[in-house]
PDB file of C-alpha atoms and ligand atoms in Angstrom:
ATOM      1  CA  UNK A 116     124.185  87.650  90.991  1.00  0.00           C
ATOM      2  CA  UNK A 117     120.623  88.836  90.435  1.00  0.00           C
ATOM      3  CA  UNK A 118     119.176  91.561  88.238  1.00  0.00           C
ATOM      4  CA  UNK A 119     119.191  94.120  91.053  1.00  0.00           C
ATOM      5  CA  UNK A 120     122.513  93.315  92.740  1.00  0.00           C
ATOM      6  CA  UNK A 121     123.992  96.440  94.438  1.00  0.00           C
ATOM      7  CA  UNK A 122     120.801  98.408  93.943  1.00  0.00           C
ATOM      8  CA  UNK A 123     118.781 100.197  96.614  1.00  0.00           C
ATOM      9  CA  UNK A 124     115.023 100.699  96.159  1.00  0.00           C
ATOM     10  CA  UNK A 125     112.072 102.349  97.761  1.00  0.00           C
ATOM     11  CA  UNK A 126     108.513 100.976  97.317  1.00  0.00           C
ATOM     12  CA  UNK A 127     105.634 103.111  98.719  1.00  0.00           C
ATOM     13  CA  UNK A 128     102.526 101.489 100.153  1.00  0.00           C
ATOM     14  CA  UNK A 129     104.272  98.166 100.237  1.00  0.00           C
ATOM     15  CA  UNK A 130     102.769  96.806 103.485  1.00  0.00           C
ATOM     16  CA  UNK A 131     100.458  94.559 101.406  1.00  0.00           C
ATOM     17  CA  UNK A 132      99.076  94.023  97.903  1.00  0.00           C
ATOM     18  CA  UNK A 133     100.984  94.941  94.762  1.00  0.00           C
ATOM     19  CA  UNK A 134     103.738  96.843  96.636  1.00  0.00           C
ATOM     20  CA  UNK A 135     104.470  93.891  98.873  1.00  0.00           C
ATOM     21  CA  UNK A 136     104.761  91.593  95.902  1.00  0.00           C
ATOM     22  CA  UNK A 137     107.224  94.042  94.286  1.00  0.00           C
ATOM     23  CA  UNK A 138     109.422  93.995  97.427  1.00  0.00           C
ATOM     24  CA  UNK A 139     109.330  90.176  97.374  1.00  0.00           C
ATOM     25  CA  UNK A 140     110.273  90.121  93.726  1.00  0.00           C
ATOM     26  CA  UNK A 141     113.101  92.719  94.206  1.00  0.00           C
ATOM     27  CA  UNK A 142     114.526  90.451  97.010  1.00  0.00           C
ATOM     28  CA  UNK A 143     114.522  87.486  94.619  1.00  0.00           C
ATOM     29  CA  UNK A 144     116.342  89.781  92.148  1.00  0.00           C
ATOM     30  CA  UNK A 145     119.008  90.211  94.905  1.00  0.00           C
ATOM     31  CA  UNK A 146     118.329  93.896  95.658  1.00  0.00           C
ATOM     32  CA  UNK A 147     120.868  95.230  98.203  1.00  0.00           C
ATOM     33  CA  UNK A 148     118.217  96.998 100.231  1.00  0.00           C
ATOM     34  CA  UNK A 149     114.563  98.045  99.906  1.00  0.00           C
ATOM     35  CA  UNK A 150     112.591 100.460 102.052  1.00  0.00           C
ATOM     36  CA  UNK A 151     108.826 100.167 102.490  1.00  0.00           C
ATOM     37  CA  UNK A 152     107.294 103.586 102.892  1.00  0.00           C
ATOM     38  CA  UNK A 153     103.932 102.969 104.410  1.00  0.00           C
ATOM     39  CA  UNK A 154     101.173 104.882 106.244  1.00  0.00           C
ATOM     40  CA  UNK A 155     100.233 101.731 108.250  1.00  0.00           C
ATOM     41  CA  UNK A 156     103.594 101.236 110.096  1.00  0.00           C
ATOM     42  CA  UNK A 157     102.521  98.129 112.111  1.00  0.00           C
ATOM     43  CA  UNK A 158     101.633  96.407 108.808  1.00  0.00           C
ATOM     44  CA  UNK A 159     104.875  97.575 107.207  1.00  0.00           C
ATOM     45  CA  UNK A 160     106.933  96.371 110.199  1.00  0.00           C
ATOM     46  CA  UNK A 161     105.265  92.960 110.078  1.00  0.00           C
ATOM     47  CA  UNK A 162     105.842  92.692 106.325  1.00  0.00           C
ATOM     48  CA  UNK A 163     109.463  93.702 106.624  1.00  0.00           C
ATOM     49  CA  UNK A 164     110.013  91.183 109.345  1.00  0.00           C
ATOM     50  CA  UNK A 165     108.380  88.390 107.379  1.00  0.00           C
ATOM     51  CA  UNK A 166     110.237  89.102 104.113  1.00  0.00           C
ATOM     52  CA  UNK A 167     113.606  89.712 105.780  1.00  0.00           C
ATOM     53  CA  UNK A 168     113.942  88.362 109.336  1.00  0.00           C
ATOM     54  CA  UNK A 169     117.517  89.661 109.536  1.00  0.00           C
ATOM     55  CA  UNK A 170     116.400  93.287 109.103  1.00  0.00           C
ATOM     56  CA  UNK A 171     119.447  93.955 106.901  1.00  0.00           C
ATOM     57  CA  UNK A 172     117.780  94.301 103.491  1.00  0.00           C
ATOM     58  CA  UNK A 173     114.191  95.443 104.196  1.00  0.00           C
ATOM     59  CA  UNK A 174     113.310  98.428 106.332  1.00  0.00           C
ATOM     60  CA  UNK A 175     109.878  99.906 107.171  1.00  0.00           C
ATOM     61  CA  UNK A 176     109.418 103.644 107.416  1.00  0.00           C
ATOM     62  CA  UNK A 177     106.294 105.420 108.483  1.00  0.00           C
ATOM     63  CA  UNK A 178     105.115 107.779 105.811  1.00  0.00           C
ATOM     64  CA  UNK A 179     101.857 109.236 104.469  1.00  0.00           C
ATOM     65  CA  UNK A 180     102.921 110.055 100.864  1.00  0.00           C
ATOM     66  CA  UNK A 181     100.303 112.776 100.664  1.00  0.00           C
ATOM     67  CA  UNK A 182     102.382 114.859 103.174  1.00  0.00           C
ATOM     68  CA  UNK A 183     105.468 116.472 101.626  1.00  0.00           C
ATOM     69  CA  UNK A 184     106.979 116.794 105.141  1.00  0.00           C
ATOM     70  CA  UNK A 185     106.485 113.100 105.926  1.00  0.00           C
ATOM     71  CA  UNK A 186     107.934 112.126 102.546  1.00  0.00           C
ATOM     72  CA  UNK A 187     111.011 114.326 103.204  1.00  0.00           C
ATOM     73  CA  UNK A 188     111.570 112.889 106.681  1.00  0.00           C
ATOM     74  CA  UNK A 189     111.087 109.327 105.429  1.00  0.00           C
ATOM     75  CA  UNK A 190     113.721 109.736 102.721  1.00  0.00           C
ATOM     76  CA  UNK A 191     116.147 111.223 105.186  1.00  0.00           C
ATOM     77  CA  UNK A 192     115.817 107.899 107.095  1.00  0.00           C
ATOM     78  CA  UNK A 193     116.290 105.942 103.865  1.00  0.00           C
ATOM     79  CA  UNK A 194     119.345 107.888 102.831  1.00  0.00           C
ATOM     80  CA  UNK A 195     120.807 107.496 106.382  1.00  0.00           C
ATOM     81  CA  UNK A 196     120.379 103.630 106.097  1.00  0.00           C
ATOM     82  CA  UNK A 197     121.150 102.972 102.386  1.00  0.00           C
ATOM     83  CA  UNK A 198     123.128 106.066 101.283  1.00  0.00           C
ATOM     84  CA  UNK A 199     121.226 106.360  98.012  1.00  0.00           C
ATOM     85  CA  UNK A 200     118.124 105.327  96.120  1.00  0.00           C
ATOM     86  CA  UNK A 201     118.512 103.728  92.607  1.00  0.00           C
ATOM     87  CA  UNK A 202     114.919 102.537  92.137  1.00  0.00           C
ATOM     88  CA  UNK A 203     111.712 104.212  93.201  1.00  0.00           C
ATOM     89  CA  UNK A 204     108.304 102.562  92.856  1.00  0.00           C
ATOM     90  CA  UNK A 205     105.414 104.947  93.512  1.00  0.00           C
ATOM     91  CA  UNK A 206     102.731 102.463  94.399  1.00  0.00           C
ATOM     92  CA  UNK A 207     100.782 103.716  97.410  1.00  0.00           C
ATOM     93  CA  UNK A 208      97.166 104.271  96.580  1.00  0.00           C
ATOM     94  CA  UNK A 209      93.554 104.407  97.620  1.00  0.00           C
ATOM     95  CA  UNK A 210      90.156 104.572  95.982  1.00  0.00           C
ATOM     96  CA  UNK A 211      87.251 106.757  97.055  1.00  0.00           C
ATOM     97  CA  UNK A 212      84.580 105.894  94.471  1.00  0.00           C
ATOM     98  CA  UNK A 213      81.406 107.806  93.727  1.00  0.00           C
ATOM     99  CA  UNK A 214      79.492 109.152  90.727  1.00  0.00           C
ATOM    100  CA  UNK A 215      80.735 112.669  89.897  1.00  0.00           C
ATOM    101  CA  UNK A 216      77.333 114.268  90.677  1.00  0.00           C
ATOM    102  CA  UNK A 217      77.538 112.943  94.184  1.00  0.00           C
ATOM    103  CA  UNK A 218      81.282 113.386  94.843  1.00  0.00           C
ATOM    104  CA  UNK A 219      82.388 115.937  97.452  1.00  0.00           C
ATOM    105  CA  UNK A 220      85.450 117.841  96.281  1.00  0.00           C
ATOM    106  CA  UNK A 221      87.411 116.680  99.369  1.00  0.00           C
ATOM    107  CA  UNK A 222      87.129 113.124  98.044  1.00  0.00           C
ATOM    108  CA  UNK A 223      88.745 114.144  94.753  1.00  0.00           C
ATOM    109  CA  UNK A 224      91.449 116.160  96.444  1.00  0.00           C
ATOM    110  CA  UNK A 225      92.368 113.267  98.803  1.00  0.00           C
ATOM    111  CA  UNK A 226      92.793 110.826  95.929  1.00  0.00           C
ATOM    112  CA  UNK A 227      94.847 113.402  93.992  1.00  0.00           C
ATOM    113  CA  UNK A 228      96.970 114.096  97.005  1.00  0.00           C
ATOM    114  CA  UNK A 229      97.834 110.407  97.575  1.00  0.00           C
ATOM    115  CA  UNK A 230      98.354 109.359  93.976  1.00  0.00           C
ATOM    116  CA  UNK A 231      99.618 112.402  92.067  1.00  0.00           C
ATOM    117  CA  UNK A 232     101.251 114.522  94.817  1.00  0.00           C
ATOM    118  CA  UNK A 233     102.560 111.448  96.590  1.00  0.00           C
ATOM    119  CA  UNK A 234     104.334 110.491  93.387  1.00  0.00           C
ATOM    120  CA  UNK A 235     105.527 114.040  92.756  1.00  0.00           C
ATOM    121  CA  UNK A 236     106.971 114.421  96.358  1.00  0.00           C
ATOM    122  CA  UNK A 237     108.769 111.060  96.267  1.00  0.00           C
ATOM    123  CA  UNK A 238     110.310 111.808  92.844  1.00  0.00           C
ATOM    124  CA  UNK A 239     111.498 115.179  94.171  1.00  0.00           C
ATOM    125  CA  UNK A 240     113.467 113.369  96.915  1.00  0.00           C
ATOM    126  CA  UNK A 241     115.315 110.954  94.561  1.00  0.00           C
ATOM    127  CA  UNK A 242     115.796 112.829  91.278  1.00  0.00           C
ATOM    128  CA  UNK A 243     118.686 115.116  92.434  1.00  0.00           C
ATOM    129  CA  UNK A 244     120.814 112.136  93.526  1.00  0.00           C
ATOM    130  CA  UNK A 245     119.908 110.117  90.436  1.00  0.00           C
ATOM    131  CA  UNK A 246     120.903 113.074  88.220  1.00  0.00           C
ATOM    132  CA  UNK A 247     124.217 113.424  90.069  1.00  0.00           C
ATOM    133  CA  UNK A 248     125.026 109.731  89.654  1.00  0.00           C
ATOM    134  CA  UNK A 249     123.502 109.510  86.150  1.00  0.00           C
ATOM    135  CA  UNK A 250     121.493 106.481  87.034  1.00  0.00           C
ATOM    136  CA  UNK A 251     117.871 105.871  88.124  1.00  0.00           C
ATOM    137  CA  UNK A 252     114.778 103.843  87.568  1.00  0.00           C
ATOM    138  CA  UNK A 253     111.370 105.303  88.435  1.00  0.00           C
ATOM    139  CA  UNK A 254     108.268 103.194  88.171  1.00  0.00           C
ATOM    140  CA  UNK A 255     104.833 104.793  88.758  1.00  0.00           C
ATOM    141  CA  UNK A 256     101.862 102.517  89.311  1.00  0.00           C
ATOM    142  CA  UNK A 257      98.915 103.840  87.250  1.00  0.00           C
ATOM    143  CA  UNK A 258      95.808 101.829  86.340  1.00  0.00           C
ATOM    144  CA  UNK A 259      93.745 100.881  83.262  1.00  0.00           C
ATOM    145  CA  UNK A 260      91.161 103.158  84.918  1.00  0.00           C
ATOM    146  CA  UNK A 261      93.241 106.142  83.697  1.00  0.00           C
ATOM    147  CA  UNK A 262      91.406 105.568  80.386  1.00  0.00           C
ATOM    148  CA  UNK A 263      88.043 106.198  82.148  1.00  0.00           C
ATOM    149  CA  UNK A 264      85.888 104.225  84.598  1.00  0.00           C
ATOM    150  CA  UNK A 265      82.386 104.922  85.874  1.00  0.00           C
ATOM    151  CA  UNK A 266      82.373 105.967  89.563  1.00  0.00           C
ATOM    152  CA  UNK A 267      86.077 106.852  89.577  1.00  0.00           C
ATOM    153  CA  UNK A 268      86.456 110.342  88.040  1.00  0.00           C
ATOM    154  CA  UNK A 269      88.806 111.329  90.917  1.00  0.00           C
ATOM    155  CA  UNK A 270      90.941 108.110  90.525  1.00  0.00           C
ATOM    156  CA  UNK A 271      90.994 108.302  86.685  1.00  0.00           C
ATOM    157  CA  UNK A 272      92.055 111.937  86.886  1.00  0.00           C
ATOM    158  CA  UNK A 273      94.854 111.116  89.344  1.00  0.00           C
ATOM    159  CA  UNK A 274      96.165 108.164  87.355  1.00  0.00           C
ATOM    160  CA  UNK A 275      96.025 110.233  84.144  1.00  0.00           C
ATOM    161  CA  UNK A 276      98.024 112.929  85.935  1.00  0.00           C
ATOM    162  CA  UNK A 277     100.605 110.263  86.864  1.00  0.00           C
ATOM    163  CA  UNK A 278     100.834 109.079  83.239  1.00  0.00           C
ATOM    164  CA  UNK A 279     101.422 112.603  81.887  1.00  0.00           C
ATOM    165  CA  UNK A 280     103.938 113.223  84.679  1.00  0.00           C
ATOM    166  CA  UNK A 281     105.718 109.981  83.747  1.00  0.00           C
ATOM    167  CA  UNK A 282     106.169 110.988  80.163  1.00  0.00           C
ATOM    168  CA  UNK A 283     107.464 114.481  80.907  1.00  0.00           C
ATOM    169  CA  UNK A 284     109.809 113.343  83.647  1.00  0.00           C
ATOM    170  CA  UNK A 285     111.124 110.762  81.177  1.00  0.00           C
ATOM    171  CA  UNK A 286     111.796 113.535  78.588  1.00  0.00           C
ATOM    172  CA  UNK A 287     113.576 115.682  81.172  1.00  0.00           C
ATOM    173  CA  UNK A 288     115.624 112.804  82.675  1.00  0.00           C
ATOM    174  CA  UNK A 289     116.704 110.754  79.627  1.00  0.00           C
ATOM    175  CA  UNK A 290     120.061 112.528  79.154  1.00  0.00           C
ATOM    176  CA  UNK A 291     120.897 111.644  82.817  1.00  0.00           C
ATOM    177  CA  UNK A 292     120.296 107.924  82.149  1.00  0.00           C
ATOM    178  CA  UNK A 293     117.162 107.861  84.317  1.00  0.00           C
ATOM    179  CA  UNK A 294     114.246 105.896  82.969  1.00  0.00           C
ATOM    180  CA  UNK A 295     110.730 106.768  84.016  1.00  0.00           C
ATOM    181  CA  UNK A 296     107.821 104.392  83.229  1.00  0.00           C
ATOM    182  CA  UNK A 297     104.392 103.510  84.488  1.00  0.00           C
ATOM    183  CA  UNK A 298     102.575 100.181  84.844  1.00  0.00           C
ATOM    184  CA  UNK A 299      98.805 100.256  84.405  1.00  0.00           C
ATOM    185  CA  UNK A 300      97.400  97.151  85.993  1.00  0.00           C
ATOM    186  CA  UNK A 301      93.886  95.892  85.290  1.00  0.00           C
ATOM    187  CA  UNK A 302      92.019  94.149  88.130  1.00  0.00           C
ATOM    188  CA  UNK A 303      94.479  92.592  90.551  1.00  0.00           C
ATOM    189  CA  UNK A 304      93.471  90.367  93.413  1.00  0.00           C
ATOM    190  CA  UNK A 305      94.044  92.779  96.386  1.00  0.00           C
ATOM    191  CA  UNK A 306      92.073  94.426  99.198  1.00  0.00           C
ATOM    192  CA  UNK A 307      91.588  97.541  97.041  1.00  0.00           C
ATOM    193  CA  UNK A 308      88.899  95.632  95.111  1.00  0.00           C
ATOM    194  CA  UNK A 309      86.985  94.609  98.213  1.00  0.00           C
ATOM    195  CA  UNK A 310      84.668  97.684  98.025  1.00  0.00           C
ATOM    196  CA  UNK A 311      83.298  96.512  94.651  1.00  0.00           C
ATOM    197  CA  UNK A 312      80.058  94.493  94.952  1.00  0.00           C
ATOM    198  CA  UNK A 313      80.277  90.797  94.071  1.00  0.00           C
ATOM    199  CA  UNK A 314      77.841  90.930  91.132  1.00  0.00           C
ATOM    200  CA  UNK A 315      79.717  93.868  89.565  1.00  0.00           C
ATOM    201  CA  UNK A 316      83.039  92.034  90.047  1.00  0.00           C
ATOM    202  CA  UNK A 317      81.579  88.985  88.190  1.00  0.00           C
ATOM    203  CA  UNK A 318      80.570  91.234  85.232  1.00  0.00           C
ATOM    204  CA  UNK A 319      83.979  92.910  85.233  1.00  0.00           C
ATOM    205  CA  UNK A 320      85.893  89.631  85.233  1.00  0.00           C
ATOM    206  CA  UNK A 321      83.615  88.256  82.373  1.00  0.00           C
ATOM    207  CA  UNK A 322      84.792  91.281  80.300  1.00  0.00           C
ATOM    208  CA  UNK A 323      88.480  90.332  80.732  1.00  0.00           C
ATOM    209  CA  UNK A 324      89.798  88.211  77.794  1.00  0.00           C
ATOM    210  CA  UNK A 325      91.809  86.051  80.213  1.00  0.00           C
ATOM    211  CA  UNK A 326      88.653  85.591  82.380  1.00  0.00           C
ATOM    212  CA  UNK A 327      90.266  86.089  85.735  1.00  0.00           C
ATOM    213  CA  UNK A 328      91.817  88.568  88.137  1.00  0.00           C
ATOM    214  CA  UNK A 329      95.528  89.290  87.839  1.00  0.00           C
ATOM    215  CA  UNK A 330      97.890  88.308  90.649  1.00  0.00           C
ATOM    216  CA  UNK A 331     100.175  90.764  92.461  1.00  0.00           C
ATOM    217  CA  UNK A 332     103.246  88.726  91.321  1.00  0.00           C
ATOM    218  CA  UNK A 333     102.217  89.382  87.689  1.00  0.00           C
ATOM    219  CA  UNK A 334     102.564  93.147  88.241  1.00  0.00           C
ATOM    220  CA  UNK A 335     105.751  92.617  90.262  1.00  0.00           C
ATOM    221  CA  UNK A 336     107.366  90.807  87.289  1.00  0.00           C
ATOM    222  CA  UNK A 337     106.798  93.858  85.100  1.00  0.00           C
ATOM    223  CA  UNK A 338     108.223  96.090  87.864  1.00  0.00           C
ATOM    224  CA  UNK A 339     111.267  93.798  88.013  1.00  0.00           C
ATOM    225  CA  UNK A 340     111.892  94.307  84.315  1.00  0.00           C
ATOM    226  CA  UNK A 341     111.482  98.106  84.537  1.00  0.00           C
ATOM    227  CA  UNK A 342     113.745  98.231  87.604  1.00  0.00           C
ATOM    228  CA  UNK A 343     116.512  96.311  85.971  1.00  0.00           C
ATOM    229  CA  UNK A 344     118.953  97.080  83.155  1.00  0.00           C
ATOM    230  CA  UNK A 345     116.907  94.753  80.922  1.00  0.00           C
ATOM    231  CA  UNK A 346     114.774  97.899  80.275  1.00  0.00           C
ATOM    232  CA  UNK A 347     117.635 100.211  79.669  1.00  0.00           C
ATOM    233  CA  UNK A 348     116.162 101.501  76.328  1.00  0.00           C
ATOM    234  CA  UNK A 349     112.564 101.722  77.707  1.00  0.00           C
ATOM    235  CA  UNK A 350     111.394 105.072  79.068  1.00  0.00           C
ATOM    236  CA  UNK A 351     108.291 107.249  79.046  1.00  0.00           C
ATOM    237  CA  UNK A 352     105.980 104.264  78.555  1.00  0.00           C
ATOM    238  CA  UNK A 353     102.793 103.126  80.234  1.00  0.00           C
ATOM    239  CA  UNK A 354     102.857  99.307  80.205  1.00  0.00           C
ATOM    240  CA  UNK A 355      99.325  97.712  80.376  1.00  0.00           C
ATOM    241  CA  UNK A 356      99.261  94.630  82.651  1.00  0.00           C
ATOM    242  CA  UNK A 357      95.592  93.670  82.417  1.00  0.00           C
ATOM    243  CA  UNK A 358      94.983  90.285  80.838  1.00  0.00           C
ATOM    244  CA  UNK A 359      93.901  92.007  77.575  1.00  0.00           C
ATOM    245  CA  UNK A 360      91.144  94.043  79.278  1.00  0.00           C
ATOM    246  CA  UNK A 361      91.848  97.094  77.208  1.00  0.00           C
ATOM    247  CA  UNK A 362      92.062  95.408  73.745  1.00  0.00           C
ATOM    248  CA  UNK A 363      89.592  97.139  71.437  1.00  0.00           C
ATOM    249  CA  UNK A 364      88.148  94.821  68.756  1.00  0.00           C
TER     250      UNK A 364
HETATM  251  N1  NAD B  98      94.383  96.023  92.745  1.00  0.00           N
HETATM  252  C1  NAD B  98      94.015  96.494  91.592  1.00  0.00           C
HETATM  253  O1  NAD B  98      93.129  95.963  90.972  1.00  0.00           O
HETATM  254  C2  NAD B  98      94.720  97.692  91.015  1.00  0.00           C
HETATM  255  C3  NAD B  98      94.508  97.957  89.706  1.00  0.00           C
HETATM  256  C4  NAD B  98      95.135  99.063  89.137  1.00  0.00           C
HETATM  257  C5  NAD B  98      95.972  99.796  89.858  1.00  0.00           C
HETATM  258  N2  NAD B  98      96.201  99.559  91.165  1.00  0.00           N
HETATM  259  C6  NAD B  98      97.106 100.401  91.875  1.00  0.00           C
HETATM  260  O2  NAD B  98      98.081  99.666  92.528  1.00  0.00           O
HETATM  261  C7  NAD B  98      98.564 100.284  93.665  1.00  0.00           C
HETATM  262  C8  NAD B  98      98.577  99.365  94.859  1.00  0.00           C
HETATM  263  O3  NAD B  98      97.242  98.918  95.066  1.00  0.00           O
HETATM  264  P1  NAD B  98      96.830  97.583  95.822  1.00  0.00           P
HETATM  265  O4  NAD B  98      95.791  96.960  95.029  1.00  0.00           O
HETATM  266  O5  NAD B  98      98.072  96.837  96.206  1.00  0.00           O
HETATM  267  O6  NAD B  98      96.123  98.195  97.105  1.00  0.00           O
HETATM  268  P2  NAD B  98      96.150  97.694  98.682  1.00  0.00           P
HETATM  269  O7  NAD B  98      95.008  98.440  99.273  1.00  0.00           O
HETATM  270  O8  NAD B  98      96.203  96.232  98.820  1.00  0.00           O
HETATM  271  O9  NAD B  98      97.509  98.332  99.197  1.00  0.00           O
HETATM  272  C9  NAD B  98      97.759  99.717  99.250  1.00  0.00           C
HETATM  273  C10 NAD B  98      98.784 100.016 100.300  1.00  0.00           C
HETATM  274  O10 NAD B  98      99.061 101.424 100.212  1.00  0.00           O
HETATM  275  C11 NAD B  98      99.067 101.945 101.555  1.00  0.00           C
HETATM  276  N3  NAD B  98      98.701 103.409 101.527  1.00  0.00           N
HETATM  277  C12 NAD B  98      97.492 103.891 101.197  1.00  0.00           C
HETATM  278  N4  NAD B  98      97.554 105.250 101.237  1.00  0.00           N
HETATM  279  C13 NAD B  98      98.824 105.607 101.612  1.00  0.00           C
HETATM  280  C14 NAD B  98      99.470 106.778 101.825  1.00  0.00           C
HETATM  281  N5  NAD B  98      98.807 107.974 101.769  1.00  0.00           N
HETATM  282  N6  NAD B  98     100.821 106.759 102.126  1.00  0.00           N
HETATM  283  C15 NAD B  98     101.456 105.570 102.259  1.00  0.00           C
HETATM  284  N7  NAD B  98     100.896 104.397 102.060  1.00  0.00           N
HETATM  285  C16 NAD B  98      99.550 104.363 101.757  1.00  0.00           C
HETATM  286  C17 NAD B  98      98.058 101.148 102.263  1.00  0.00           C
HETATM  287  O11 NAD B  98      98.280 101.195 103.691  1.00  0.00           O
HETATM  288  C18 NAD B  98      98.297  99.730 101.711  1.00  0.00           C
HETATM  289  O12 NAD B  98      99.274  99.027 102.396  1.00  0.00           O
HETATM  290  C19 NAD B  98      97.629 101.531  93.877  1.00  0.00           C
HETATM  291  O13 NAD B  98      98.290 102.683  93.368  1.00  0.00           O
HETATM  292  C20 NAD B  98      96.445 101.193  93.059  1.00  0.00           C
HETATM  293  O14 NAD B  98      95.775 102.388  92.615  1.00  0.00           O
HETATM  294  C21 NAD B  98      95.591  98.492  91.769  1.00  0.00           C
END
């Protein structure tokens, strides 16, 4: 028995990085099945094969979460394979950083489409079934940047939208035994940080009380808690997972 025995999950953007670590952790927790919804299908197929060579518990489905049609088609495939989804992790994400005065509006819309609308579309696919069965766990990956970060007005707006959405969906879903929470990671050692120049990274790490980057497994362990019945009385929260980065003295 594990914490996620008999549960079926979807994790978006899980070809690599935080999403992949969440899939790995869910497998350790004995999840019955997990679908990776990923734009880069070759990466997702390789990850699925590596994590589950039998192909029985991990499936890869091509999906750009910014497209409502692709999200709908992807969930049709997931429902055909697993029958239902008990746990949804909205993790897929990108950054397109620029100072506001130089940022083309398309750059803001793209980031909003992937993060906020991607989360919205995926929730629309699972909420009806979760309400019918009176059971569900939704985990939205936000960021400490939701509180504000120079060069990321598009990303901070999208993550703030996700946090507001999380609270309202929690209010609307509580009576149906569906919990909705967000995790706000600080700097986690993944490819998404590779666009940040080395000198700036050094300054940023120096400002973290724990003086290091976080690891993907450290976000996955929070996701494991929120996906399991250990968190049955936890809903509408944004859990910071950032080595103390946002402590105000
Ligand atoms: N790494 C960090 O420091 C950090 C900090 C805070 C929040 N986050 C958030 O964590 C999440 C995961 O980030 P990561 O660091 O693992 O990034 P990553 O770049 O390592 O992985 C992101 C994955 O999402 C996929 N993806 C991107 N756009 C997609 C789309 N439209 N549809 C489907 N899949 C898509 C990519 O192909 C990739 O596999 C993101 O939401 C990110 O904003 C990351």
